[in-house]
Coordinates of C-alpha atoms in Angstrom, one line a residue:
X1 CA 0.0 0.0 0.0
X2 CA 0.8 3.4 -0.2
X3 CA 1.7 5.1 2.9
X4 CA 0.4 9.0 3.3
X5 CA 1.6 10.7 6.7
X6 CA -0.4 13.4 8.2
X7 CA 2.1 15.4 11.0
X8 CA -0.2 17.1 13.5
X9 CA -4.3 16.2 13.9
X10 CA -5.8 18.9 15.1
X11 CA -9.1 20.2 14.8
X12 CA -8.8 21.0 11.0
X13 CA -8.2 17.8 10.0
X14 CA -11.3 15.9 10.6
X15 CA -12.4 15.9 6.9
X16 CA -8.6 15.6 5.9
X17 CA -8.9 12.3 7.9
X18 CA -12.0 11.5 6.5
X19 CA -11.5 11.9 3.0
X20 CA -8.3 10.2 2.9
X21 CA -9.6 6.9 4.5
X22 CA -13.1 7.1 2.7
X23 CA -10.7 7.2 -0.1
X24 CA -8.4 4.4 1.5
X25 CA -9.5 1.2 -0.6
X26 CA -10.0 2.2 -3.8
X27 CA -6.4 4.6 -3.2
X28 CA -4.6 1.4 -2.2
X29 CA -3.4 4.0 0.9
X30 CA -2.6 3.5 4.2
X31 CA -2.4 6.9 6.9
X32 CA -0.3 7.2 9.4
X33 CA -1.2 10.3 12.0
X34 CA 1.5 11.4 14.1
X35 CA 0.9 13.9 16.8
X36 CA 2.0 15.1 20.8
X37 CA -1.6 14.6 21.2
X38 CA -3.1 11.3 19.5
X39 CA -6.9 11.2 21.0
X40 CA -8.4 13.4 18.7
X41 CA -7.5 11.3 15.7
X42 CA -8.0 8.1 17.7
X43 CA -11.7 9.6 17.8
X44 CA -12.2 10.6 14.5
X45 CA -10.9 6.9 12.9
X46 CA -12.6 4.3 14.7
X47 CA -10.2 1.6 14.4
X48 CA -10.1 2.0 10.6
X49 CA -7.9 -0.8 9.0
X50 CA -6.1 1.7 7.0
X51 CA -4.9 3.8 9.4
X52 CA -1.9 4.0 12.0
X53 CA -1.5 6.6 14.9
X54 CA 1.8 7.3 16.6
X55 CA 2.3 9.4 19.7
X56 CA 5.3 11.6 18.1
X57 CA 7.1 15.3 19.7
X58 CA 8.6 16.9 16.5
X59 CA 12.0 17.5 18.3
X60 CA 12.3 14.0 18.2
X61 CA 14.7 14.0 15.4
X62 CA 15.0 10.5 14.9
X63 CA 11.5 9.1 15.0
X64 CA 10.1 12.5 12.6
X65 CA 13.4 11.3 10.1
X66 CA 12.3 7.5 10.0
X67 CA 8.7 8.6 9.8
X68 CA 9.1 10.6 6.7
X69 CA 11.6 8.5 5.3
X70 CA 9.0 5.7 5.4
X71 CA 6.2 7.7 4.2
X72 CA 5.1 7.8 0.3
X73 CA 3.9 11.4 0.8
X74 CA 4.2 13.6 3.8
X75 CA 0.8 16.7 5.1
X76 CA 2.4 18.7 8.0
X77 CA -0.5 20.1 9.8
X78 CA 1.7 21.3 12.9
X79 CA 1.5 25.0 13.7
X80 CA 3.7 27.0 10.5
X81 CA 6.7 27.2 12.3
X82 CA 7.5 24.0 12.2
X83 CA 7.2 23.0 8.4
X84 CA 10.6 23.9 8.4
X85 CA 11.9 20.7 10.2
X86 CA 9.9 18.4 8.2
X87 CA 10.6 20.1 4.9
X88 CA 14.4 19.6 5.3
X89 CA 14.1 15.8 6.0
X90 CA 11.5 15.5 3.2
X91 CA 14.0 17.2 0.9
X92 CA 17.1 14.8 2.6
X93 CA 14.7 11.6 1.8
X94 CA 13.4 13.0 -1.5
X95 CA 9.4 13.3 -0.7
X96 CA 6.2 15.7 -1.7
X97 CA 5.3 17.6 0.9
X98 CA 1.9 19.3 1.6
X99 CA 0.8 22.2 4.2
X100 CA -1.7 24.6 4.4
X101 CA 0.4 27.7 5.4
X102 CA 1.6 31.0 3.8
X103 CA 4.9 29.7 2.5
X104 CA 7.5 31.0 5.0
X105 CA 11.4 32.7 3.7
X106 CA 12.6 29.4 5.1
X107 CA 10.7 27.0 3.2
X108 CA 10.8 29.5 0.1
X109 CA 14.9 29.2 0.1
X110 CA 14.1 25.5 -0.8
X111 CA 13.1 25.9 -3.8
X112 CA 15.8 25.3 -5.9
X113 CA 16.9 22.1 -4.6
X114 CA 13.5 21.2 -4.7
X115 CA 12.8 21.6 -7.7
X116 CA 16.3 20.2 -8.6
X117 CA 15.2 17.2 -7.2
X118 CA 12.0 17.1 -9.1
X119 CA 9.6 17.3 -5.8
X120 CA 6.3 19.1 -5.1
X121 CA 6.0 21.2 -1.8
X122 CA 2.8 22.6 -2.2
X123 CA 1.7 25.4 0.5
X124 CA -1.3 27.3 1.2
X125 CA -3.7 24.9 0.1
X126 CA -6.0 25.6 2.9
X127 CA -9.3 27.8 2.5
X128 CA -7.6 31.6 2.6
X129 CA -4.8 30.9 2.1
X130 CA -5.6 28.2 -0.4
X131 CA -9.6 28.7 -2.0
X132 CA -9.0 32.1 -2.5
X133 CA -5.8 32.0 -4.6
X134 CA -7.4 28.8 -6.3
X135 CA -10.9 30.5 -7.5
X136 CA -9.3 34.1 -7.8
X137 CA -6.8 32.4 -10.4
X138 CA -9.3 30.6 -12.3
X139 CA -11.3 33.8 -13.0
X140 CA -8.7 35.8 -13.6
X141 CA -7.2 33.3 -16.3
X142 CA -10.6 32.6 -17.7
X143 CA -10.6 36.8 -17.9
X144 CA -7.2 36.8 -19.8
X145 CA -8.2 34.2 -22.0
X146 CA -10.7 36.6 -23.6
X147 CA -8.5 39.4 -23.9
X148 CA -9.2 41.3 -21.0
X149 CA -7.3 43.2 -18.6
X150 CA -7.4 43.3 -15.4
X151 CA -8.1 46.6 -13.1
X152 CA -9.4 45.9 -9.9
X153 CA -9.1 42.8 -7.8
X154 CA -10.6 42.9 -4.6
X155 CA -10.6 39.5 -2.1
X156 CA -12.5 38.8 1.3
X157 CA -12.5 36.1 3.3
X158 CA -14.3 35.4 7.1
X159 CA -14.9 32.7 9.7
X160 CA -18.4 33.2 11.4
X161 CA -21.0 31.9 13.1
X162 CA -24.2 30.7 11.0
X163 CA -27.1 32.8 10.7
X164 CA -28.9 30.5 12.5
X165 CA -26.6 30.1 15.8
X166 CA -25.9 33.9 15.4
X167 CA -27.1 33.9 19.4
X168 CA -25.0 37.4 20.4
X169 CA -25.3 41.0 19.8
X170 CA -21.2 41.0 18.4
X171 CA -22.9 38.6 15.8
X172 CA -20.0 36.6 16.4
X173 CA -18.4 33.5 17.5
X174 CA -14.7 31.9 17.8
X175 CA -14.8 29.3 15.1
X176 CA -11.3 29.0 15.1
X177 CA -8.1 29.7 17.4
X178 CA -9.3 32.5 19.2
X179 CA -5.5 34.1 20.2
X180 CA -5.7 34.2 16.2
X181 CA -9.0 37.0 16.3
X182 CA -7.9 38.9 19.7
X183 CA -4.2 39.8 17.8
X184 CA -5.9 40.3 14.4
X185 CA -4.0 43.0 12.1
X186 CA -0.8 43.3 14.4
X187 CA 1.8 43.0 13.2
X188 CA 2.6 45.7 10.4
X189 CA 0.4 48.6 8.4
X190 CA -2.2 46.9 6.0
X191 CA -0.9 47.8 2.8
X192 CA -2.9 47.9 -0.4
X193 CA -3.8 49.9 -4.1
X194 CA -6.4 51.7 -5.2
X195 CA -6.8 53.6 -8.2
X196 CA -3.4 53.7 -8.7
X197 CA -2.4 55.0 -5.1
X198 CA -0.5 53.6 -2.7
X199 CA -2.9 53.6 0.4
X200 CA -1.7 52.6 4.0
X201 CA -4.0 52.1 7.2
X202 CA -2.2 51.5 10.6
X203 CA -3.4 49.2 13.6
X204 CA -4.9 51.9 15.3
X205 CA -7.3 52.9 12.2
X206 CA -7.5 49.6 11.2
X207 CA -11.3 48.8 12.4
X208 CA -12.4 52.4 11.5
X209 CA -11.5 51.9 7.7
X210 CA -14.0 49.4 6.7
X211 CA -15.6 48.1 3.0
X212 CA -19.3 46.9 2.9
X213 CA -20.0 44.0 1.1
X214 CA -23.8 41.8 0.9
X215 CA -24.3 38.1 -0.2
X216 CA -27.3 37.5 -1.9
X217 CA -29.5 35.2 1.1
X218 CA -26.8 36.3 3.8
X219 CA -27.2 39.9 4.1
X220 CA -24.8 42.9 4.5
X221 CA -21.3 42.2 6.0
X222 CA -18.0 44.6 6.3
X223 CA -14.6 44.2 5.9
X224 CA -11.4 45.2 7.2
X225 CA -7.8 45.1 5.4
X226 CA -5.3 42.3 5.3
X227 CA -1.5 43.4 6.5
X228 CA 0.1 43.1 3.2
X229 CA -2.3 43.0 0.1
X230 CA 0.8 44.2 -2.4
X231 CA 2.5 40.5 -2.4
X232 CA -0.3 39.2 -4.3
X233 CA 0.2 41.8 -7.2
X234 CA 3.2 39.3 -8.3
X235 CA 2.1 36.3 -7.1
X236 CA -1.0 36.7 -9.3
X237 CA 0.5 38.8 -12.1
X238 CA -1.5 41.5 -11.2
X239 CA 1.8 43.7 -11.5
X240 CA 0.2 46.6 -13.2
X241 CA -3.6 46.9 -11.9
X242 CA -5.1 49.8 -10.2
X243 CA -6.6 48.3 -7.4
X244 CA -5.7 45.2 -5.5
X245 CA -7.6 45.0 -2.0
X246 CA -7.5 41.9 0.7
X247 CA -9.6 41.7 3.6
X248 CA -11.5 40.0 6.7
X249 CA -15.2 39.6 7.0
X250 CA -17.1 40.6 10.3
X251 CA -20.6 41.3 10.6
X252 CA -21.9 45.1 10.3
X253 CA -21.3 46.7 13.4
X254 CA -18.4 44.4 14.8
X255 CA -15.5 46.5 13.6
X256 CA -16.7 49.6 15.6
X257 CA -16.6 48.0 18.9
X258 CA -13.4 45.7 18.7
X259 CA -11.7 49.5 18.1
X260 CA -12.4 49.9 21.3
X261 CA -10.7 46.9 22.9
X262 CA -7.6 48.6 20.6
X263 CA -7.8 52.1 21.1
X264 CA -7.6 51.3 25.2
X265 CA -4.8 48.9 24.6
X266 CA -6.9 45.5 25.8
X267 CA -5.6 43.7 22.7
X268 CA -1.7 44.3 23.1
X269 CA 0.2 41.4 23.1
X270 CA 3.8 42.8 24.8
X271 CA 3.4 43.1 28.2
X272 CA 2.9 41.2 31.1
X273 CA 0.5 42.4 33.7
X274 CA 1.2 43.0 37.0
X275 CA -0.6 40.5 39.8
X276 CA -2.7 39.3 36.3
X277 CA -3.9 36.4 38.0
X278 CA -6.1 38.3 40.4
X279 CA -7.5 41.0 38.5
X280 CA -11.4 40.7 38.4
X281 CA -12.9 41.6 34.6
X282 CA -13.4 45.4 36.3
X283 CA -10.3 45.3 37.4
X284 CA -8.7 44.9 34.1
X285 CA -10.8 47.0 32.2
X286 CA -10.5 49.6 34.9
X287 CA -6.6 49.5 34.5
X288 CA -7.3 51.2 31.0
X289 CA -9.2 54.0 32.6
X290 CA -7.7 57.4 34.2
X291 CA -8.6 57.2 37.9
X292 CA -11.5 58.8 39.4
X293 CA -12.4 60.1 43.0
X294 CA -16.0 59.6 42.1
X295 CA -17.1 58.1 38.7
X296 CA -17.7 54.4 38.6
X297 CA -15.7 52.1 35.8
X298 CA -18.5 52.2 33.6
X299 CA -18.9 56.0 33.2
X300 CA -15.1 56.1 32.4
X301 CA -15.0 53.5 30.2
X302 CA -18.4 55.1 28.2
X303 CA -16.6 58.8 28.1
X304 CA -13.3 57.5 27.0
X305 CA -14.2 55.8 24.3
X306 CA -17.4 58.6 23.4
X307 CA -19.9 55.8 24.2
X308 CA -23.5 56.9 24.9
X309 CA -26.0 55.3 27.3
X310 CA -28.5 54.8 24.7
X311 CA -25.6 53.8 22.1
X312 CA -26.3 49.5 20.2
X313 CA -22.5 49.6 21.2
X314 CA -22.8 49.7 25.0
X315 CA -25.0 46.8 25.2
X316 CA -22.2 44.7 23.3
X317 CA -19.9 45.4 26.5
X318 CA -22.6 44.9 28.6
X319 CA -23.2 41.6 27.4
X320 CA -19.7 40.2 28.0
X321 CA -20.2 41.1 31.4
X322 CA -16.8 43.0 31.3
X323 CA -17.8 45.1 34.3
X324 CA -18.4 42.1 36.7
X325 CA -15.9 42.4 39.9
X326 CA -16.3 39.1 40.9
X327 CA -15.3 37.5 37.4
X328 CA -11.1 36.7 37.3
X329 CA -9.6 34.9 34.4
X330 CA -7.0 33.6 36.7
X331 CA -4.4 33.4 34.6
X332 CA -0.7 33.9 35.7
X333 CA 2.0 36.4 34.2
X334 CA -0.8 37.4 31.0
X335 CA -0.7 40.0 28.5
X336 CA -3.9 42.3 28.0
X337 CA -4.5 40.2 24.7
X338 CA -4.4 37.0 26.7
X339 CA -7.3 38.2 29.4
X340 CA -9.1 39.6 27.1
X341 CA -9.0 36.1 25.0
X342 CA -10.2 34.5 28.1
X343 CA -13.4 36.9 28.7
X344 CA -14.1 36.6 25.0
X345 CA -14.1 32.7 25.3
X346 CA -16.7 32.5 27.8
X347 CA -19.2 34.3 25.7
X348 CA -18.0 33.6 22.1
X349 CA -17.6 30.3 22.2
X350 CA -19.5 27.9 20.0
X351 CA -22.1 25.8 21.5
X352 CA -22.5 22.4 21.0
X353 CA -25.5 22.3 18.1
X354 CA -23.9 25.9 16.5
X355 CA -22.3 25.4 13.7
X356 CA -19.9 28.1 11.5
X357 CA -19.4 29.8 8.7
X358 CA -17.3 30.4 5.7
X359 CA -17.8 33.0 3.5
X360 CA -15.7 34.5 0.8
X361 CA -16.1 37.5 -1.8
X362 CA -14.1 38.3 -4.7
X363 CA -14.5 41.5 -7.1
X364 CA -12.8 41.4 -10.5
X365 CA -12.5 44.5 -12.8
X366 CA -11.1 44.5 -16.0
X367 CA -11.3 46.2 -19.3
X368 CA -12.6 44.2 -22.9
X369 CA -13.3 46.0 -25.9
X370 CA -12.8 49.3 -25.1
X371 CA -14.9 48.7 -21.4
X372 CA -15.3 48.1 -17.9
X373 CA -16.6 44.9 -16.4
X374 CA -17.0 43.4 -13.2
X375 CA -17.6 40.1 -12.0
X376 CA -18.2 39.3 -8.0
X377 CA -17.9 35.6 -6.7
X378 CA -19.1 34.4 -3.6
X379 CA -18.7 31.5 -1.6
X380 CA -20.7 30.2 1.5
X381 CA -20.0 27.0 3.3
X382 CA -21.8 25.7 7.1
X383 CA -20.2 23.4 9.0
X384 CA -21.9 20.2 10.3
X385 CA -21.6 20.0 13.9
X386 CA -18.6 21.2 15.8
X387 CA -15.9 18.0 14.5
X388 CA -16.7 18.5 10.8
X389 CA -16.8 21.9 11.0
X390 CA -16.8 24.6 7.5
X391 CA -13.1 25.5 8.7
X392 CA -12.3 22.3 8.7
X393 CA -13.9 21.3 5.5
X394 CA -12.7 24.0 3.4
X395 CA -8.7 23.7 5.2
X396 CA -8.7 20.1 5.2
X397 CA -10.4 18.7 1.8
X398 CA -8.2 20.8 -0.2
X399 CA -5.4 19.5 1.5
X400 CA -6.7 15.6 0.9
X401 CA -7.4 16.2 -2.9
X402 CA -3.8 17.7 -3.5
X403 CA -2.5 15.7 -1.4
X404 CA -4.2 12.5 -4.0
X405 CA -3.6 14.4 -7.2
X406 CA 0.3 14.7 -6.5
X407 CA 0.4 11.1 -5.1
X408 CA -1.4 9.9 -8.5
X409 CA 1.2 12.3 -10.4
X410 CA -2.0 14.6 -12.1
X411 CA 0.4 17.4 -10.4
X412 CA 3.7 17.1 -11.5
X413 CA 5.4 20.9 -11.5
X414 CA 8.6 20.3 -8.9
X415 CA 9.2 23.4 -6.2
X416 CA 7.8 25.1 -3.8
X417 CA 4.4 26.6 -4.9
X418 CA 1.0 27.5 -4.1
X419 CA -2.3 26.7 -5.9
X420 CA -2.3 28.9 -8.7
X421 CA -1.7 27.2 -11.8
X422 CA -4.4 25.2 -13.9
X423 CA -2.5 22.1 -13.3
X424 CA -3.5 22.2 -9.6
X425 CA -6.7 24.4 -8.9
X426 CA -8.2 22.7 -11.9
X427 CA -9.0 19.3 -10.6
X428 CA -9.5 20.5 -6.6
X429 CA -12.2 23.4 -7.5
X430 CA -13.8 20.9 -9.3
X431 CA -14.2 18.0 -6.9
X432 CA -14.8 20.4 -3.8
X433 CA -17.9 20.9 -5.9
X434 CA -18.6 17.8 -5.3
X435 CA -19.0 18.9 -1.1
X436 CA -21.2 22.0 -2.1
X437 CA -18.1 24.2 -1.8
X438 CA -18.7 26.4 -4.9
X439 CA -18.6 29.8 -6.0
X440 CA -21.6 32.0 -7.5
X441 CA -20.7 34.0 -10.8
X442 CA -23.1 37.6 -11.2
X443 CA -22.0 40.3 -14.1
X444 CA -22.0 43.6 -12.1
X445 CA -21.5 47.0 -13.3
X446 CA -18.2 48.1 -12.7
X447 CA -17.9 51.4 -10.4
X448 CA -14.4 51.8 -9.9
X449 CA -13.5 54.5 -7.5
X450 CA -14.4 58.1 -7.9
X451 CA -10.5 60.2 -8.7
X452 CA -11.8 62.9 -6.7
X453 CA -12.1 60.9 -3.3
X454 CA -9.1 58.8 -3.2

């Protein structure tokens, strides 16, 4: 049989895991999951015949060099930092390698004895990155093909709660690693084109520079900028278009209020805290506030941050129960961003019959015959329940069908690549269609931006 090792099971691989073995027999493939923590997978394979787990710490050098040499084809699901290891001993044993993560200056440097060697290391096959470079690429070709030229690409991605589990005022629930939303757009200025013009918004404007976007059944959602939109422009050969625009999708109304955790500092991620680990929720909001003889916490915190009593806004604090002195997070030595985390937690967190959300939204502008055209894509996906979730659907299924297509040699190109060649988003949009995971087409008058706003 053919022996496909996954490195690292965590909660996005459950339809990775699935795939593959439903896959298994008619494959001729045999997985082996190696992970620190095995119970996860032990749950999701029942005692499948065609599978292996392994209790494995990636320092161990020895057992990770064996593993890999012994492996047909190697996924590394670990956290990014670590594809590095694994990449160096699939590149000493001469295997593919697969991962879902941007592809880091490291793993980049590899490319040339990869592709001396003749071997695939495909990256950023996930959902974003991964679906969006994959279904941006095949429009975008399908637009060249006719002639046209591109002028506008705009791309948005989010993780939310359903509609139907949409239970809190925020309109929001962690659906994946939380640390992940709290820290959001640290980091480095969000960088991006429009019109022609350089345009630059910094952390602490971040959340107050937002785009409105509406899915047809969904309703209206915003938008706020990715760190570095500009790397795309080459990636995509989108080297001379006007506007070029990345973002994250939040519900109306959500970017307004998280300011607020940024402009008083709660979601800084440098500092330790003094005594952290006995600070009641007021306590650690009120050591954002100026002292007062007289006003309570939550009059400070409402004219700090301009709030009025009869303000939607308030009641999204409220709700949190951020002013509660009896509430601790109990957490020793913790950063702002790390108490914060844990009082988002205990309200954001899915419950057991919610079920997420992926949605995606691309714009493409470009010029045929003398004129303007636009065509937006959008994507929805639900989860099932809170294994097979839409994260881990749209991460992990990509994942599996590269993972397949490079095993049974339909992908071929050596190096160290993303999805954006026909070779490889070809086949993988087409059988995620095949999970409902599928993009809508509408012709939309293009708009552009008005010169004398910009």
């Amino acid at each position: 049989m053919r022996h496909i090792l996954i490195i690292g099971s965590g909660k996005s691989t459950s339809y990775l895991i699935w795939y593959l073995l439903d896959k298994s027999e008619a494959e001729n493939i045999h997985l082996t999951i190696a992970d620190i923590t095995i119970d996860y997978a032990k749950k999701r394979t029942k005692n499948h015949a065609n599978v292996s787990t392994i209790k494995f710490d990636i320092f161990d050098d020895i057992t990770r060099k064996k593993l890999i040499k012994n492996a047909d084809i190697i996924i590394s699901m670990l956290p990014a930092r670590f594809h590095i290891k694994v990449a160096k001993d699939c590149l000493k044993f001469g295997k593919n390698l697969i991962t879902a993560s941007y592809i880091s200056d490291e793993l980049q440097a590899l490319n040339d004895a990869v592709t001396e060697k003749g071997l695939i290391f495909m990256n950023e096959i996930g959902v974003d990155p991964g679906m969006d470079h994959m279904s941006a690429m095949q429009v975008i070709n399908r637009i060249r093909s006719k002639g046209g030229k591109l002028i506008l690409f705009e791309s948005f991605t989010g993780g939310l709660v359903a509609p139907e589990h949409d239970t809190n005022l925020w309109n929001y629930k962690f659906t994946w690693n939380p640390r992940n939303v709290v820290v959001s757009g640290q980091g480095g200025t969000a960088k991006f084109l429009q019109e022609n013009t350089y345009k630059y918004i910094p952390y602490h404007r971040l959340f107050r520079r937002t785009e409105f976007l509406e899915i047809d059944g969904y309703g209206q959602f915003e938008a706020y900028a990715n760190r570095d939109s500009l790397k795309y422009q080459s990636v995509y050969g989108l080297d001379n278009i006007k506007t070029l625009y990345r973002g994250t999708m939040r519900r109306v109304g959500f970017s307004r209020a998280w300011n607020m955790f940024v402009q008083l500092g709660m979601t800084d991620d440098s500092y330790i805290m003094e005594d952290s680990e006995h600070l009641s929720y007021r306590d650690f909001v009120n050591a954002f506030l100026p002292y007062s003889p007289s006003d309570s916490v939550e009059i400070k915190f409402r004219h700090q941050l301009k709030i009025d009593q009869d303000d939607v806004v308030w009641n999204k604090f409220l709700e949190l129960d951020l002013f509660n002195p009896h509430k601790k997070a109990n957490l020793k030595q913790a950063t702002p961003a790390q108490i914060l985390q844990h009082i988002l937690t205990q309200s954001w967190t899915l419950n057991k019959a919610d079920k997420d959300m992926i949605v995606m939204y691309h714009k493409f502008g470009y010029e045929l015959n003398g004129k303007n055209h636009q065509i937006d894509a959008t994507m929805v996906t639900k989860g099932e329940d809170q294994v097979y979730t839409a994260m881990a659907k749209t991460v992990g299924l990509p994942v599996a069908i590269a993972t397949l297509a490079i095993l049974n040699k339909q992908i071929t190109t050596p190096g160290v690549q993303r999805p954006i060649t026909k070779e490889v988003y070809t086949p993988i949009l087409k059988e995620l269609e095949n999970f409902e995971i599928k993009f809508t087409e509408k012709e939309v008058p293009y708009l552009g931006y008005n010169p004398l706003t910009l």
